[in-house]
CSV table of C-alpha atoms and ligand atoms in Angstrom, one decimal:
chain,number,residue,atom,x,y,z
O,59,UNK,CA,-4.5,20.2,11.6
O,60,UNK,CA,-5.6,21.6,8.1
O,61,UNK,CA,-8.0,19.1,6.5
O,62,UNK,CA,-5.1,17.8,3.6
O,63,UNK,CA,-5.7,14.4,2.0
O,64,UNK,CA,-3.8,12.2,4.2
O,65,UNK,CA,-0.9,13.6,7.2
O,66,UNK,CA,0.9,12.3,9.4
O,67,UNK,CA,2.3,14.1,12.1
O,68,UNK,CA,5.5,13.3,14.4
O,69,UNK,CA,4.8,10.1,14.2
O,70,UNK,CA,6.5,7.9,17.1
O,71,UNK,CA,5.6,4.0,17.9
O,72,UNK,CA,7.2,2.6,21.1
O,73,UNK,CA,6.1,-1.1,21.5
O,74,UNK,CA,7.5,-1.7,25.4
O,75,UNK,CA,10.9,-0.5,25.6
O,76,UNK,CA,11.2,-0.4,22.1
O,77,UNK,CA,11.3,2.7,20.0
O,78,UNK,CA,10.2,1.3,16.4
O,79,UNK,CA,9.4,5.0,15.1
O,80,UNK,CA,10.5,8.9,15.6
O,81,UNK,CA,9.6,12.1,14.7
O,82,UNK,CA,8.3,10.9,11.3
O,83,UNK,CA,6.2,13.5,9.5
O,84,UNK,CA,4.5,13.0,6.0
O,85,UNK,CA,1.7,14.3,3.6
O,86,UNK,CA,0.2,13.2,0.6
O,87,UNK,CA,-2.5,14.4,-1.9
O,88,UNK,CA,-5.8,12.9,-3.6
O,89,UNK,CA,-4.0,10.6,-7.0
O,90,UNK,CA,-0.8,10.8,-5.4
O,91,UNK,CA,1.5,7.5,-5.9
O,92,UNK,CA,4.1,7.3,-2.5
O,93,UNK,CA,6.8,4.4,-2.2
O,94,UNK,CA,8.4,3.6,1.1
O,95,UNK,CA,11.3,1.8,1.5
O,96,UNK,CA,14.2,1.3,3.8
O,97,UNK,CA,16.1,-1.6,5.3
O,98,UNK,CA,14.8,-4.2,7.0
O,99,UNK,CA,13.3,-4.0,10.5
O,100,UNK,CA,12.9,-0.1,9.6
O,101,UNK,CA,9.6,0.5,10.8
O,102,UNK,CA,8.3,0.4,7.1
O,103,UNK,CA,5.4,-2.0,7.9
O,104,UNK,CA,4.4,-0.5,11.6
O,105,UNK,CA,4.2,3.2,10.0
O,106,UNK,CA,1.7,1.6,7.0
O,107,UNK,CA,-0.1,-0.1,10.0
O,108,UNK,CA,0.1,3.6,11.5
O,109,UNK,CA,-1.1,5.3,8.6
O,110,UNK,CA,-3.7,3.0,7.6
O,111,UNK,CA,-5.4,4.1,11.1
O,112,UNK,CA,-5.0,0.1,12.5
O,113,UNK,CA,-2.5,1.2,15.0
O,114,UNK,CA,-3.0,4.2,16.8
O,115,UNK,CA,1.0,5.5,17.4
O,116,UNK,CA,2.3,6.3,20.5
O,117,UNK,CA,2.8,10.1,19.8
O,118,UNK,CA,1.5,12.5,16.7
O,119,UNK,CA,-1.4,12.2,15.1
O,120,UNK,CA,-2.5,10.9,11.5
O,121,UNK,CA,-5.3,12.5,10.0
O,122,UNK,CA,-7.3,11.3,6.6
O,123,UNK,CA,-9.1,14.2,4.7
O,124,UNK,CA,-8.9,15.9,8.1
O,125,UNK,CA,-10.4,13.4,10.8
O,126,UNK,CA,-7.9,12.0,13.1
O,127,UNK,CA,-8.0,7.9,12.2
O,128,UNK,CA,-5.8,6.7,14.8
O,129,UNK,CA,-7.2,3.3,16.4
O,130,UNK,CA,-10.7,3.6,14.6
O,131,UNK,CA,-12.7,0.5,13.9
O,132,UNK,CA,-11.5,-1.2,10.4
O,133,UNK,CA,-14.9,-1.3,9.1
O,134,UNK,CA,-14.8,2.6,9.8
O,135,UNK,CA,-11.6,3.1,8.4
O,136,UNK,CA,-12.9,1.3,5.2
O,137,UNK,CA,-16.2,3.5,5.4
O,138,UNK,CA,-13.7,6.6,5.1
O,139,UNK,CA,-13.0,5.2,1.6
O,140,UNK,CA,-8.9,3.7,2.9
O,141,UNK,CA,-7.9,0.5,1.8
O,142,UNK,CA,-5.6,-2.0,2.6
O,143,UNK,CA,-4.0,-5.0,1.3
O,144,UNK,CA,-3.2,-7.6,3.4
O,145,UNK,CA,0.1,-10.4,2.9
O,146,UNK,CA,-2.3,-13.1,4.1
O,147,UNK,CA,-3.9,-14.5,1.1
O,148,UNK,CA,-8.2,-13.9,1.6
O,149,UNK,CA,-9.2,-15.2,-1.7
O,150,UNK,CA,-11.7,-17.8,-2.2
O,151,UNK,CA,-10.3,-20.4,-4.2
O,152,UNK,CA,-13.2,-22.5,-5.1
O,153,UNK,CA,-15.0,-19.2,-6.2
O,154,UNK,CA,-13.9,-17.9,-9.6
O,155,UNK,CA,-12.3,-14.2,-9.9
O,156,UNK,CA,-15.6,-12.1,-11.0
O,157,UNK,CA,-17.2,-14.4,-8.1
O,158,UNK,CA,-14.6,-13.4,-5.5
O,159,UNK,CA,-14.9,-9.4,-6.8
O,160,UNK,CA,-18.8,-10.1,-5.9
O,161,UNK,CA,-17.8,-11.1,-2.6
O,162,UNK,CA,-15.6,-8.1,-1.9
O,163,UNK,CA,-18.2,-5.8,-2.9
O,164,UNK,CA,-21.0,-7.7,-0.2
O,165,UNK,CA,-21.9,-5.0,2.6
O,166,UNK,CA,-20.0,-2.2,0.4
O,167,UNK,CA,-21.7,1.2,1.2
O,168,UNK,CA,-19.6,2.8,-1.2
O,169,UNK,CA,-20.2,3.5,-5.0
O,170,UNK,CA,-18.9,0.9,-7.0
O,171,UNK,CA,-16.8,0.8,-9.7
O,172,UNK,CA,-18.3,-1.3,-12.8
O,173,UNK,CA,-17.3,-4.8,-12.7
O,174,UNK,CA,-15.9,-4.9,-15.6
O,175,UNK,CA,-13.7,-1.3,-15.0
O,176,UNK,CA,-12.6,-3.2,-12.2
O,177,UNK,CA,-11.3,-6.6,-14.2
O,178,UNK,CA,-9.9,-4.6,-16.2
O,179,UNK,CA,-7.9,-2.3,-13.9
O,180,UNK,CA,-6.3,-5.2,-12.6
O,181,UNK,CA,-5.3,-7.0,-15.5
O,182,UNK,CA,-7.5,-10.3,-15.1
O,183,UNK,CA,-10.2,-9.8,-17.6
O,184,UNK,CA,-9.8,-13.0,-19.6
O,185,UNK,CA,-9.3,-14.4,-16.3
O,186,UNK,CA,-12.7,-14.0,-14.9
O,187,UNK,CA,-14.2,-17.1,-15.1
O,188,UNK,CA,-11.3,-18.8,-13.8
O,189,UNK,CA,-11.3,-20.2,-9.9
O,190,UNK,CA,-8.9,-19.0,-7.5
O,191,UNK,CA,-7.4,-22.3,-6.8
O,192,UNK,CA,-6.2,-22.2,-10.9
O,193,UNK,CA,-4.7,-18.6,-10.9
O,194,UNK,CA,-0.9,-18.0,-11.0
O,195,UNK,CA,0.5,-16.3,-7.5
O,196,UNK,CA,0.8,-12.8,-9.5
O,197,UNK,CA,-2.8,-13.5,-10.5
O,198,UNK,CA,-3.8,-14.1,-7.1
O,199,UNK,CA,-2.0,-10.9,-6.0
O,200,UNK,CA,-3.5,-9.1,-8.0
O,201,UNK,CA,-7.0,-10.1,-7.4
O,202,UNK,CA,-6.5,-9.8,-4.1
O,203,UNK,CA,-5.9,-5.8,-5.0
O,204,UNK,CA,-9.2,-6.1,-6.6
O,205,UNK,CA,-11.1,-7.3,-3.8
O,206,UNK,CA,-9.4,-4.3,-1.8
O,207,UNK,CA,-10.7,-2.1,-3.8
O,208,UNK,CA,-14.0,-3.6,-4.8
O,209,UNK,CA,-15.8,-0.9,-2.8
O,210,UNK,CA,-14.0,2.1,-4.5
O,211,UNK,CA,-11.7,3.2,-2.1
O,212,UNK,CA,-10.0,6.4,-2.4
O,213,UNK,CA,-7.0,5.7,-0.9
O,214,UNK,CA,-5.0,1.9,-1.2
O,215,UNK,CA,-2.2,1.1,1.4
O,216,UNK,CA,0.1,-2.1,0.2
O,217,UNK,CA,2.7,-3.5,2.2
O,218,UNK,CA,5.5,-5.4,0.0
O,219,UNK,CA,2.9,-6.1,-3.2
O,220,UNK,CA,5.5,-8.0,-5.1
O,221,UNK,CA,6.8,-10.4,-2.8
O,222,UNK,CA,7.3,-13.8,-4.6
O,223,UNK,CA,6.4,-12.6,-7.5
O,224,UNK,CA,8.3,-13.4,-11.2
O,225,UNK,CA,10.0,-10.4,-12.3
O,226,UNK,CA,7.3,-10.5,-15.1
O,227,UNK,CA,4.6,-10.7,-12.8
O,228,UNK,CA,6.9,-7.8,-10.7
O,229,UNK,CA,6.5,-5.3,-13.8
O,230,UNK,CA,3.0,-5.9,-14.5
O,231,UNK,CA,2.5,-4.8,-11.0
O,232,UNK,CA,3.9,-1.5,-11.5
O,233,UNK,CA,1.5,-1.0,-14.8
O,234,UNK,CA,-1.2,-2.0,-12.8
O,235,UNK,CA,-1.0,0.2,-10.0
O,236,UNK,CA,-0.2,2.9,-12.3
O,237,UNK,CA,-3.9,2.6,-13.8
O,238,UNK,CA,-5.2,2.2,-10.6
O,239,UNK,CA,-3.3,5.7,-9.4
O,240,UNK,CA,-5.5,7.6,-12.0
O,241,UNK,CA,-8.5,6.6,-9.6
O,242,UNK,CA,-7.1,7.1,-6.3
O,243,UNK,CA,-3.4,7.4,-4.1
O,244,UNK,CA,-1.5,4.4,-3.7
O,245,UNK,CA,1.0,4.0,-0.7
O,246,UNK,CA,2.9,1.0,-1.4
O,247,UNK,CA,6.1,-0.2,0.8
O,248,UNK,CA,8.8,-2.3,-1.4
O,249,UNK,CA,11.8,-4.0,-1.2
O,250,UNK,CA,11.9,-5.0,-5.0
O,251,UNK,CA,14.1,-1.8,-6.1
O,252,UNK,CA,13.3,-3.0,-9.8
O,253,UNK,CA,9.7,-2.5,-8.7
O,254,UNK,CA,10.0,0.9,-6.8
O,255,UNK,CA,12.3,2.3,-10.3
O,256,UNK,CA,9.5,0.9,-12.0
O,257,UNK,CA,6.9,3.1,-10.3
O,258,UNK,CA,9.1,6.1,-10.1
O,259,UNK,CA,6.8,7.5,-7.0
O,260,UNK,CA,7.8,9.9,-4.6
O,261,UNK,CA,9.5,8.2,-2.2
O,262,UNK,CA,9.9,8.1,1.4
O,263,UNK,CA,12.9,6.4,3.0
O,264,UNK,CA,13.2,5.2,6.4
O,265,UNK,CA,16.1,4.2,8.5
O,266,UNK,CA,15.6,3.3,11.6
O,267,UNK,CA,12.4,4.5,12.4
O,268,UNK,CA,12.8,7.8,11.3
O,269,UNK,CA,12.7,9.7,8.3
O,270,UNK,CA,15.7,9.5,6.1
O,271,UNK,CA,15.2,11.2,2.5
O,272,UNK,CA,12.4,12.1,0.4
O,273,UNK,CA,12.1,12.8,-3.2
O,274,UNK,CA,11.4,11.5,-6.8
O,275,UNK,CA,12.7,8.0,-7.4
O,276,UNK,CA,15.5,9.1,-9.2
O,277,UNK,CA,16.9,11.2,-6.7
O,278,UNK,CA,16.8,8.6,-4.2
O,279,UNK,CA,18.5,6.0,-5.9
O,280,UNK,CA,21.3,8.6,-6.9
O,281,UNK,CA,21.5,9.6,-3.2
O,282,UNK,CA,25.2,7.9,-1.7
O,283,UNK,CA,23.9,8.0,1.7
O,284,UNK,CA,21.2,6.2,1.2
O,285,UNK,CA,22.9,3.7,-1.2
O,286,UNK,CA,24.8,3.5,2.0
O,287,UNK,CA,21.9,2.7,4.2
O,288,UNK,CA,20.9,0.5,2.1
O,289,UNK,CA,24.1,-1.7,1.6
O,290,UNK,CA,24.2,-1.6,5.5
O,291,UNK,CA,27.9,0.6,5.5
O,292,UNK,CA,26.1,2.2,8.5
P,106,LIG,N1,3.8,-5.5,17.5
P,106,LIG,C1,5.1,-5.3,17.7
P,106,LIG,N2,5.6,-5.5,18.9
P,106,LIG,C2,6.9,-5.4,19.2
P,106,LIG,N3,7.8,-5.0,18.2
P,106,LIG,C3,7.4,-4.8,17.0
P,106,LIG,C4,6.0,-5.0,16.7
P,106,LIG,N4,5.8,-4.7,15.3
P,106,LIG,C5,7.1,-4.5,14.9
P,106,LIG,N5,8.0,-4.5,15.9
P,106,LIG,C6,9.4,-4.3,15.7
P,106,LIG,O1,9.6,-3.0,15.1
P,106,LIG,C7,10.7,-3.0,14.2
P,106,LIG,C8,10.2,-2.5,12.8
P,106,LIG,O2,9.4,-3.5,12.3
P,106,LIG,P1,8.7,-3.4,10.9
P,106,LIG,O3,8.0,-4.7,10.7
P,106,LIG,O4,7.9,-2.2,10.9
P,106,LIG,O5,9.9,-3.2,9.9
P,106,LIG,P2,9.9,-3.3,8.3
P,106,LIG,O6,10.7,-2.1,7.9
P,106,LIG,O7,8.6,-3.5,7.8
P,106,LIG,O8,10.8,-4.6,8.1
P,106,LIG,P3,10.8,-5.6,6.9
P,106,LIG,O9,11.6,-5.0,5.8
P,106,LIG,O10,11.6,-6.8,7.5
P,106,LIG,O11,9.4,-5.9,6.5
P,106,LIG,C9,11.3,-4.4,14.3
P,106,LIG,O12,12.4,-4.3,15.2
P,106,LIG,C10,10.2,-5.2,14.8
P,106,LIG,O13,10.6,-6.3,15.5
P,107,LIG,MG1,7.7,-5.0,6.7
């Protein structure tokens, strides 16, 4: 396997008798910005949890900057500079936002970006003195970005970013992780079509399990068959 960014290789998950993914094969570069999205139960979370190195799949092979990541340790993973943000909420709510970054950044052997680069990336820099408990749920979304990133990842995987958020809070998420794609590849999986047009990313569709399309936004969403997919007419 040639040492590319991140690959993935015919990809296949079976949990028991169940054949969650297939034959799914993808590659990305350094700064790229990749959607995923499919309908539900379409393997979209279990092949982030593949990529991401936390589950090691059942066949292929995924490989980040050429070593094979399948089933490390996380605290290896994160040493490799890949980050992930989980649904769970982690923040500290009695600690205020710069105080929570602080946190993040505890046991980081990574360079670090400056405190204030990072504020600012994620859109909370009159907002640093304020304690978690206070913050808004897009506000605690996105600090929870910044805590995932603290240590200067190179690579960020989100699963579903947006959920619950105001469709205000929906479209300062897609600014956001814009500025943060000038510093490293973002793979995020969406259901908020609003938020994937917003990105306009190369995106990977998955039906399921397998791979379905792939292409700019804009060709995806013109794409009948997987309007069609989507609306559940197959
Ligand atoms: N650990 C597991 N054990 C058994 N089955 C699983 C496991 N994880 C996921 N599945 C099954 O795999 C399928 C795909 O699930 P997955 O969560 O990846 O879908 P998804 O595309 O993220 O769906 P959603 O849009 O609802 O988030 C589902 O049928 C799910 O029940
Ligand atoms: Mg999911």
């Amino acid at each position: 396997m040639s040492s590319s960014f991140l690959r993935a290789e015919k990809i296949g998950m079976r949990f028991g008798g169940l054949q969650v993914l297939s034959d799914i094969d993808l590659e990305i570069g350094e700064r790229s910005l990749t959607a995923i999205i499919g309908p539900n139960g379409a393997g979209k979370s279990t092949f982030l949890n593949v990529l991401t190195g936390v589950l090691r799949p059942t066949e292929g092979v995924v490989a980040f900057r050429g070593q094979a990541i399948g089933g490390l340790p996380l605290h290896r993973i994160a040493r490799l500079g890949i980050a992930r943000k989980f649904q769970i909420p982690s923040i500290f709510s009695s600690l205020t936002v710069v105080e929570n970054l602080q946190v993040a950044r505890w046991g980081s052997a990574r360079t670090e970006w400056p405190e204030d680069e990072l504020l600012e990336m994620i859109g909370l820099r009159d907002r640093r003195s304020v304690q978690g408990a206070e913050l808004a749920h897009g506000e605690k979304q996105w600090l929870e970005i910044g805590m995932a990133i603290a240590s200067s990842p190179t690579l960020l995987l989100l699963d579903e970013p947006t959920a619950g958020m105001t469709p205000q809070e929906t479209a300062d998420t897609a600014a956001l992780i814009h500025r943060l794609n000038k510093k490293l590849a973002v793979i995020a999986v969406e259901h908020d079509i609003s938020f994937v047009r917003a990105l306009g990313a190369d995106t990977l569709v998955l039906h399921q399990g397998r791979f379905f399309r792939q292409g700019p936004f804009a060709e995806i969403e013109a794409d009948e068959a997987v309007r069609d997919v989507y609306l559940g007419r197959r």
